């Protein structure tokens, strides 16, 4: 897995973050973030709560505004221009902790909405694409139901399919399994692993260290708004360098 | 295990029992009464007291209703016929039926026009109310209806409502053409296009309008009766919902000027009694208009009631918007939907659904508030009753029958709105079906 995975990573840059700073009011949440993500990379971001990891990936598709530094996504510099932001958002898929499906639309409508309205795909074609991805996440039979009728795990898989329908080049995952029952975590992780094997560029904020070891080619550890350590997963877990990382790992792997 | 049982536990059923009906006390009406009316001593006493109250109410009112006189020229004639017996004098309703519905100045040979407009209202409202079950193409009729209804009720040259419609169409075309490049260009371009069309159209209509139009023109001051309540109610409700949505969204805007305009408008209008606004519409507005300029009283009243209702509806919708989880906005944003798309497709459908009870509350209240125009000497249903009918020597003194009738008319409409809204809420439920 690691061998082949390594080969899929190209030299092309997907995301480039330089000297990025962000404040919530006077609170300095992200401090001097420098990060280069290459196409096909699968990065797991972990760290204690409040360390800024969610904020970091939310800055990438401008759900949060950064105040200093620059973010370049797929060659486009993120500016405050609304058109530019919408372009980047349609290229970058995002999966949320609480799924955020649209409860007034059926599963199929959830998946076809953005392709039809943003990409101007004909309805028939959008529905075919949607069914393709719903099959991929293994719930095509739920297409006509409403999100409220599905289990948490199923909803999260629909959320992944909904993002994929936009054919994004980068996927961001913001704690995708944190709101799920233990039984359902696996079905979502399996979907994500499959996606990783196809070479999708992924940034994933998660506490699933098993997932990190299985698919990530890089693990980033954040604390107090800074990147404290990043390394290949094997090195990261077996031989952490910083004291803070060691403490964190001992706490989450200890039980 | 087995030695704990002293006697045999063997049992084999030889004959199967047929289904039996539950005992009398446990089924049908008897069970229902036992559970709901006579479940214990206190409840039984309350039930009996309630029955007694219903009985006295019926004894007092039924003769009045059943003995009622439906055909008499005046209240004195009524009393003669009744000859001291208890009975309502409903003859006032049949005698003044047309006045109650259309006011006392609307030409009687034209009554079919507002009646037809009223019937067509159902056809126009249906595609909106039952949007799930009727084809979207029917909405074209809904769009044409306001102009058609105006022409039917007010009459006058046929071209006038056509020009009004064309103005909207021109505005829409320009909007559609330019809004993709710039919102401001689309917005102001649309207003300009509509204004130009109306101005040109006004000149043309004045020039070519025939002396006698197909439908004789009826001036606004001749409108009255329940028709006036319906006109004000329908127009103001259907205008105040879109304005309310715009105000609610404007209040949430990140652009400070728009936000403050909306906040000031909402807070000011909500802080002023409707009756004050109506007096402003009636008297004060005239001071601001150039001398000699006439500005239809009904339009002034519609503007005031709409402004009043939209401020309330805006606050109701703001509550709906606030009830949506932030994640819905974020999900819409993260898919690349722009602001109008996100609002129209994701946010408003959910926010409006949450706001239905509140909106209906305002709509029903507004419809009943249209009777306040009687205070500024417009002869709506209540104005007709208080004015021409009760003041006439024939019917002076008939209160119960007239106001009971007015109450009934308003109740029927408001109850209908309420039932529809509850049906709609059930219809829009999407969880746990």
mmCIF file of N, CA, C and O in Angstrom, chain B residues 331-397:
data_model
loop_
_atom_site.group_PDB
_atom_site.id
_atom_site.type_symbol
_atom_site.label_atom_id
_atom_site.label_comp_id
_atom_site.label_asym_id
_atom_site.label_seq_id
_atom_site.Cartn_x
_atom_site.Cartn_y
_atom_site.Cartn_z
ATOM 1 N N UNK B 331 -22.243 24.192 4.410
ATOM 2 C CA UNK B 331 -22.326 23.155 3.379
ATOM 3 C C UNK B 331 -22.656 23.777 2.038
ATOM 4 O O UNK B 331 -22.064 23.428 1.014
ATOM 5 N N UNK B 332 -23.595 24.730 2.033
ATOM 6 C CA UNK B 332 -23.946 25.393 0.774
ATOM 7 C C UNK B 332 -22.729 26.132 0.222
ATOM 8 O O UNK B 332 -22.418 26.036 -0.966
ATOM 9 N N UNK B 333 -22.021 26.839 1.097
ATOM 10 C CA UNK B 333 -20.825 27.559 0.652
ATOM 11 C C UNK B 333 -19.780 26.605 0.113
ATOM 12 O O UNK B 333 -19.185 26.838 -0.933
ATOM 13 N N UNK B 334 -19.563 25.497 0.840
ATOM 14 C CA UNK B 334 -18.454 24.617 0.467
ATOM 15 C C UNK B 334 -18.711 23.919 -0.861
ATOM 16 O O UNK B 334 -17.794 23.414 -1.482
ATOM 17 N N UNK B 335 -19.971 23.887 -1.307
ATOM 18 C CA UNK B 335 -20.244 23.279 -2.610
ATOM 19 C C UNK B 335 -20.091 24.291 -3.736
ATOM 20 O O UNK B 335 -20.269 23.952 -4.900
ATOM 21 N N UNK B 336 -19.807 25.545 -3.388
ATOM 22 C CA UNK B 336 -19.589 26.556 -4.417
ATOM 23 C C UNK B 336 -20.847 27.276 -4.841
ATOM 24 O O UNK B 336 -20.840 28.009 -5.823
ATOM 25 N N UNK B 337 -21.959 27.074 -4.116
ATOM 26 C CA UNK B 337 -23.174 27.820 -4.439
ATOM 27 C C UNK B 337 -22.944 29.290 -4.098
ATOM 28 O O UNK B 337 -22.352 29.590 -3.060
ATOM 29 N N UNK B 338 -23.408 30.198 -4.971
ATOM 30 C CA UNK B 338 -23.259 31.608 -4.624
ATOM 31 C C UNK B 338 -24.412 32.031 -3.705
ATOM 32 O O UNK B 338 -25.314 31.244 -3.433
ATOM 33 N N UNK B 339 -24.383 33.291 -3.250
ATOM 34 C CA UNK B 339 -25.338 33.719 -2.225
ATOM 35 C C UNK B 339 -26.800 33.531 -2.651
ATOM 36 O O UNK B 339 -27.578 32.920 -1.911
ATOM 37 N N UNK B 340 -27.196 34.029 -3.850
ATOM 38 C CA UNK B 340 -28.612 33.839 -4.217
ATOM 39 C C UNK B 340 -29.011 32.368 -4.297
ATOM 40 O O UNK B 340 -30.102 31.986 -3.871
ATOM 41 N N UNK B 341 -28.119 31.540 -4.844
ATOM 42 C CA UNK B 341 -28.438 30.106 -4.942
ATOM 43 C C UNK B 341 -28.562 29.490 -3.559
ATOM 44 O O UNK B 341 -29.508 28.739 -3.277
ATOM 45 N N UNK B 342 -27.610 29.798 -2.695
ATOM 46 C CA UNK B 342 -27.639 29.210 -1.354
ATOM 47 C C UNK B 342 -28.920 29.604 -0.635
ATOM 48 O O UNK B 342 -29.575 28.785 0.016
ATOM 49 N N UNK B 343 -29.308 30.876 -0.768
ATOM 50 C CA UNK B 343 -30.515 31.332 -0.096
ATOM 51 C C UNK B 343 -31.740 30.640 -0.675
ATOM 52 O O UNK B 343 -32.592 30.136 0.035
ATOM 53 N N UNK B 344 -31.830 30.625 -2.001
ATOM 54 C CA UNK B 344 -33.039 30.145 -2.640
ATOM 55 C C UNK B 344 -33.196 28.634 -2.502
ATOM 56 O O UNK B 344 -34.303 28.131 -2.314
ATOM 57 N N UNK B 345 -32.090 27.912 -2.605
ATOM 58 C CA UNK B 345 -32.191 26.453 -2.670
ATOM 59 C C UNK B 345 -32.036 25.792 -1.307
ATOM 60 O O UNK B 345 -32.608 24.734 -1.062
ATOM 61 N N UNK B 346 -31.249 26.397 -0.438
ATOM 62 C CA UNK B 346 -30.922 25.718 0.822
ATOM 63 C C UNK B 346 -31.535 26.429 2.026
ATOM 64 O O UNK B 346 -32.261 25.831 2.817
ATOM 65 N N UNK B 347 -31.242 27.701 2.164
ATOM 66 C CA UNK B 347 -31.566 28.386 3.416
ATOM 67 C C UNK B 347 -33.054 28.726 3.507
ATOM 68 O O UNK B 347 -33.736 28.331 4.459
ATOM 69 N N UNK B 348 -33.584 29.442 2.504
ATOM 70 C CA UNK B 348 -34.976 29.891 2.616
ATOM 71 C C UNK B 348 -35.989 28.751 2.669
ATOM 72 O O UNK B 348 -36.937 28.822 3.453
ATOM 73 N N UNK B 349 -35.847 27.697 1.840
ATOM 74 C CA UNK B 349 -36.851 26.633 1.967
ATOM 75 C C UNK B 349 -36.960 26.105 3.390
ATOM 76 O O UNK B 349 -38.059 25.834 3.880
ATOM 77 N N UNK B 350 -35.820 25.992 4.065
ATOM 78 C CA UNK B 350 -35.871 25.486 5.441
ATOM 79 C C UNK B 350 -36.342 26.544 6.417
ATOM 80 O O UNK B 350 -37.153 26.272 7.311
ATOM 81 N N UNK B 351 -35.848 27.775 6.246
ATOM 82 C CA UNK B 351 -36.221 28.844 7.179
ATOM 83 C C UNK B 351 -37.709 29.150 7.064
ATOM 84 O O UNK B 351 -38.397 29.340 8.067
ATOM 85 N N UNK B 352 -38.221 29.171 5.828
ATOM 86 C CA UNK B 352 -39.637 29.478 5.644
ATOM 87 C C UNK B 352 -40.496 28.380 6.238
ATOM 88 O O UNK B 352 -41.553 28.636 6.814
ATOM 89 N N UNK B 353 -40.039 27.141 6.101
ATOM 90 C CA UNK B 353 -40.820 26.037 6.662
ATOM 91 C C UNK B 353 -40.934 26.203 8.177
ATOM 92 O O UNK B 353 -42.017 26.055 8.745
ATOM 93 N N UNK B 354 -39.827 26.554 8.810
ATOM 94 C CA UNK B 354 -39.873 26.777 10.255
ATOM 95 C C UNK B 354 -40.794 27.954 10.576
ATOM 96 O O UNK B 354 -41.474 27.964 11.603
ATOM 97 N N UNK B 355 -40.821 28.943 9.674
ATOM 98 C CA UNK B 355 -41.567 30.174 9.976
ATOM 99 C C UNK B 355 -43.048 30.083 9.655
ATOM 100 O O UNK B 355 -43.767 31.053 9.901
ATOM 101 N N UNK B 356 -43.504 28.976 9.069
ATOM 102 C CA UNK B 356 -44.904 28.925 8.620
ATOM 103 C C UNK B 356 -45.894 29.344 9.714
ATOM 104 O O UNK B 356 -46.723 30.228 9.473
ATOM 105 N N UNK B 357 -45.824 28.768 10.922
ATOM 106 C CA UNK B 357 -46.827 29.180 11.923
ATOM 107 C C UNK B 357 -46.797 30.676 12.196
ATOM 108 O O UNK B 357 -47.846 31.316 12.292
ATOM 109 N N UNK B 358 -45.609 31.252 12.263
ATOM 110 C CA UNK B 358 -45.498 32.676 12.525
ATOM 111 C C UNK B 358 -46.029 33.513 11.382
ATOM 112 O O UNK B 358 -46.718 34.511 11.595
ATOM 113 N N UNK B 359 -45.705 33.096 10.147
ATOM 114 C CA UNK B 359 -46.178 33.853 8.986
ATOM 115 C C UNK B 359 -47.703 33.811 8.930
ATOM 116 O O UNK B 359 -48.354 34.828 8.677
ATOM 117 N N UNK B 360 -48.274 32.637 9.185
ATOM 118 C CA UNK B 360 -49.726 32.509 9.148
ATOM 119 C C UNK B 360 -50.352 33.380 10.234
ATOM 120 O O UNK B 360 -51.367 34.040 10.015
ATOM 121 N N UNK B 361 -49.711 33.420 11.380
ATOM 122 C CA UNK B 361 -50.164 34.282 12.463
ATOM 123 C C UNK B 361 -50.271 35.730 11.990
ATOM 124 O O UNK B 361 -51.295 36.393 12.176
ATOM 125 N N UNK B 362 -49.218 36.204 11.344
ATOM 126 C CA UNK B 362 -49.213 37.579 10.857
ATOM 127 C C UNK B 362 -50.262 37.752 9.760
ATOM 128 O O UNK B 362 -51.000 38.745 9.743
ATOM 129 N N UNK B 363 -50.355 36.762 8.852
ATOM 130 C CA UNK B 363 -51.279 36.887 7.725
ATOM 131 C C UNK B 363 -52.721 36.963 8.206
ATOM 132 O O UNK B 363 -53.503 37.800 7.743
ATOM 133 N N UNK B 364 -53.061 36.107 9.157
ATOM 134 C CA UNK B 364 -54.430 36.112 9.686
ATOM 135 C C UNK B 364 -54.711 37.435 10.405
ATOM 136 O O UNK B 364 -55.756 38.057 10.216
ATOM 137 N N UNK B 365 -53.731 37.872 11.189
ATOM 138 C CA UNK B 365 -53.889 39.142 11.896
ATOM 139 C C UNK B 365 -54.062 40.290 10.918
ATOM 140 O O UNK B 365 -54.932 41.145 11.088
ATOM 141 N N UNK B 366 -53.245 40.267 9.864
ATOM 142 C CA UNK B 366 -53.317 41.326 8.858
ATOM 143 C C UNK B 366 -54.684 41.350 8.197
ATOM 144 O O UNK B 366 -55.284 42.406 8.009
ATOM 145 N N UNK B 367 -55.188 40.174 7.857
ATOM 146 C CA UNK B 367 -56.470 40.104 7.164
ATOM 147 C C UNK B 367 -57.560 40.719 8.036
ATOM 148 O O UNK B 367 -58.412 41.471 7.556
ATOM 149 N N UNK B 368 -57.513 40.425 9.329
ATOM 150 C CA UNK B 368 -58.525 40.998 10.209
ATOM 151 C C UNK B 368 -58.300 42.501 10.399
ATOM 152 O O UNK B 368 -59.254 43.265 10.542
ATOM 153 N N UNK B 369 -57.023 42.906 10.371
ATOM 154 C CA UNK B 369 -56.721 44.332 10.549
ATOM 155 C C UNK B 369 -57.200 45.178 9.384
ATOM 156 O O UNK B 369 -57.257 46.406 9.490
ATOM 157 N N UNK B 370 -57.526 44.537 8.246
ATOM 158 C CA UNK B 370 -58.003 45.350 7.121
ATOM 159 C C UNK B 370 -59.309 46.052 7.491
ATOM 160 O O UNK B 370 -59.679 47.026 6.854
ATOM 161 N N UNK B 371 -59.993 45.574 8.539
ATOM 162 C CA UNK B 371 -61.236 46.255 8.941
ATOM 163 C C UNK B 371 -60.941 47.616 9.555
ATOM 164 O O UNK B 371 -61.841 48.437 9.687
ATOM 165 N N UNK B 372 -59.656 47.846 9.933
ATOM 166 C CA UNK B 372 -59.324 49.149 10.523
ATOM 167 C C UNK B 372 -59.518 50.286 9.530
ATOM 168 O O UNK B 372 -59.644 51.438 9.926
ATOM 169 N N UNK B 373 -59.555 49.966 8.226
ATOM 170 C CA UNK B 373 -59.706 51.058 7.260
ATOM 171 C C UNK B 373 -61.057 51.731 7.425
ATOM 172 O O UNK B 373 -61.260 52.833 6.929
ATOM 173 N N UNK B 374 -61.992 51.073 8.134
ATOM 174 C CA UNK B 374 -63.289 51.729 8.355
ATOM 175 C C UNK B 374 -63.102 53.018 9.153
ATOM 176 O O UNK B 374 -63.911 53.937 9.068
ATOM 177 N N UNK B 375 -61.985 53.084 9.926
ATOM 178 C CA UNK B 375 -61.746 54.264 10.743
ATOM 179 C C UNK B 375 -61.376 55.466 9.866
ATOM 180 O O UNK B 375 -61.648 56.608 10.215
ATOM 181 N N UNK B 376 -60.725 55.211 8.722
ATOM 182 C CA UNK B 376 -60.390 56.335 7.850
ATOM 183 C C UNK B 376 -61.433 56.462 6.746
ATOM 184 O O UNK B 376 -61.120 56.735 5.596
ATOM 185 N N UNK B 377 -62.677 56.252 7.118
ATOM 186 C CA UNK B 377 -63.839 56.422 6.256
ATOM 187 C C UNK B 377 -63.727 55.714 4.913
ATOM 188 O O UNK B 377 -64.019 56.262 3.876
ATOM 189 N N UNK B 378 -63.266 54.450 4.976
ATOM 190 C CA UNK B 378 -63.428 53.586 3.811
ATOM 191 C C UNK B 378 -64.510 52.597 4.208
ATOM 192 O O UNK B 378 -64.591 52.180 5.357
ATOM 193 N N UNK B 379 -65.363 52.230 3.259
ATOM 194 C CA UNK B 379 -66.511 51.412 3.630
ATOM 195 C C UNK B 379 -66.256 49.940 3.343
ATOM 196 O O UNK B 379 -66.790 49.369 2.408
ATOM 197 N N UNK B 380 -65.404 49.338 4.149
ATOM 198 C CA UNK B 380 -65.200 47.897 4.051
ATOM 199 C C UNK B 380 -66.375 47.218 4.757
ATOM 200 O O UNK B 380 -67.345 47.880 5.123
ATOM 201 N N UNK B 381 -66.295 45.922 4.976
ATOM 202 C CA UNK B 381 -67.423 45.206 5.575
ATOM 203 C C UNK B 381 -67.868 45.863 6.876
ATOM 204 O O UNK B 381 -69.048 46.184 7.066
ATOM 205 N N UNK B 382 -66.923 46.107 7.783
ATOM 206 C CA UNK B 382 -67.283 46.716 9.059
ATOM 207 C C UNK B 382 -67.717 48.163 8.859
ATOM 208 O O UNK B 382 -68.671 48.638 9.485
ATOM 209 N N UNK B 383 -67.052 48.843 7.949
ATOM 210 C CA UNK B 383 -67.423 50.223 7.650
ATOM 211 C C UNK B 383 -68.839 50.308 7.103
ATOM 212 O O UNK B 383 -69.607 51.207 7.452
ATOM 213 N N UNK B 384 -69.209 49.356 6.260
ATOM 214 C CA UNK B 384 -70.561 49.318 5.712
ATOM 215 C C UNK B 384 -71.581 49.115 6.825
ATOM 216 O O UNK B 384 -72.615 49.767 6.882
ATOM 217 N N UNK B 385 -71.257 48.174 7.728
ATOM 218 C CA UNK B 385 -72.203 47.868 8.796
ATOM 219 C C UNK B 385 -72.372 49.078 9.714
ATOM 220 O O UNK B 385 -73.483 49.517 9.994
ATOM 221 N N UNK B 386 -71.237 49.628 10.135
ATOM 222 C CA UNK B 386 -71.305 50.735 11.082
ATOM 223 C C UNK B 386 -71.879 51.982 10.432
ATOM 224 O O UNK B 386 -72.520 52.782 11.092
ATOM 225 N N UNK B 387 -71.584 52.143 9.135
ATOM 226 C CA UNK B 387 -72.022 53.350 8.455
ATOM 227 C C UNK B 387 -73.397 53.194 7.817
ATOM 228 O O UNK B 387 -74.417 53.182 8.517
ATOM 229 N N UNK B 388 -73.430 53.012 6.513
ATOM 230 C CA UNK B 388 -74.690 53.070 5.775
ATOM 231 C C UNK B 388 -75.783 52.151 6.322
ATOM 232 O O UNK B 388 -76.949 52.546 6.335
ATOM 233 N N UNK B 389 -75.435 50.945 6.782
ATOM 234 C CA UNK B 389 -76.507 50.011 7.125
ATOM 235 C C UNK B 389 -77.119 50.336 8.482
ATOM 236 O O UNK B 389 -78.330 50.512 8.614
ATOM 237 N N UNK B 390 -76.261 50.450 9.517
ATOM 238 C CA UNK B 390 -76.823 50.731 10.842
ATOM 239 C C UNK B 390 -77.390 52.151 10.925
ATOM 240 O O UNK B 390 -78.272 52.426 11.731
ATOM 241 N N UNK B 391 -76.874 53.029 10.090
ATOM 242 C CA UNK B 391 -77.349 54.408 10.153
ATOM 243 C C UNK B 391 -78.697 54.581 9.454
ATOM 244 O O UNK B 391 -79.397 55.562 9.697
ATOM 245 N N UNK B 392 -79.043 53.610 8.603
ATOM 246 C CA UNK B 392 -80.311 53.755 7.887
ATOM 247 C C UNK B 392 -81.462 53.532 8.858
ATOM 248 O O UNK B 392 -81.363 52.750 9.808
ATOM 249 N N UNK B 393 -82.568 54.210 8.609
ATOM 250 C CA UNK B 393 -83.705 54.087 9.531
ATOM 251 C C UNK B 393 -84.282 52.680 9.487
ATOM 252 O O UNK B 393 -84.863 52.204 10.459
ATOM 253 N N UNK B 394 -84.105 51.986 8.336
ATOM 254 C CA UNK B 394 -84.679 50.642 8.207
ATOM 255 C C UNK B 394 -84.045 49.643 9.173
ATOM 256 O O UNK B 394 -84.721 48.789 9.726
ATOM 257 N N UNK B 395 -82.740 49.745 9.306
ATOM 258 C CA UNK B 395 -82.024 48.669 10.019
ATOM 259 C C UNK B 395 -81.314 49.153 11.271
ATOM 260 O O UNK B 395 -80.467 48.438 11.791
ATOM 261 N N UNK B 396 -81.630 50.315 11.739
ATOM 262 C CA UNK B 396 -80.987 50.821 12.937
ATOM 263 C C UNK B 396 -81.346 49.934 14.135
ATOM 264 O O UNK B 396 -82.502 49.814 14.498
ATOM 265 N N UNK B 397 -80.325 49.282 14.716
ATOM 266 C CA UNK B 397 -80.600 48.445 15.881
ATOM 267 C C UNK B 397 -80.333 46.968 15.642
ATOM 268 O O UNK B 397 -80.395 46.157 16.562
#
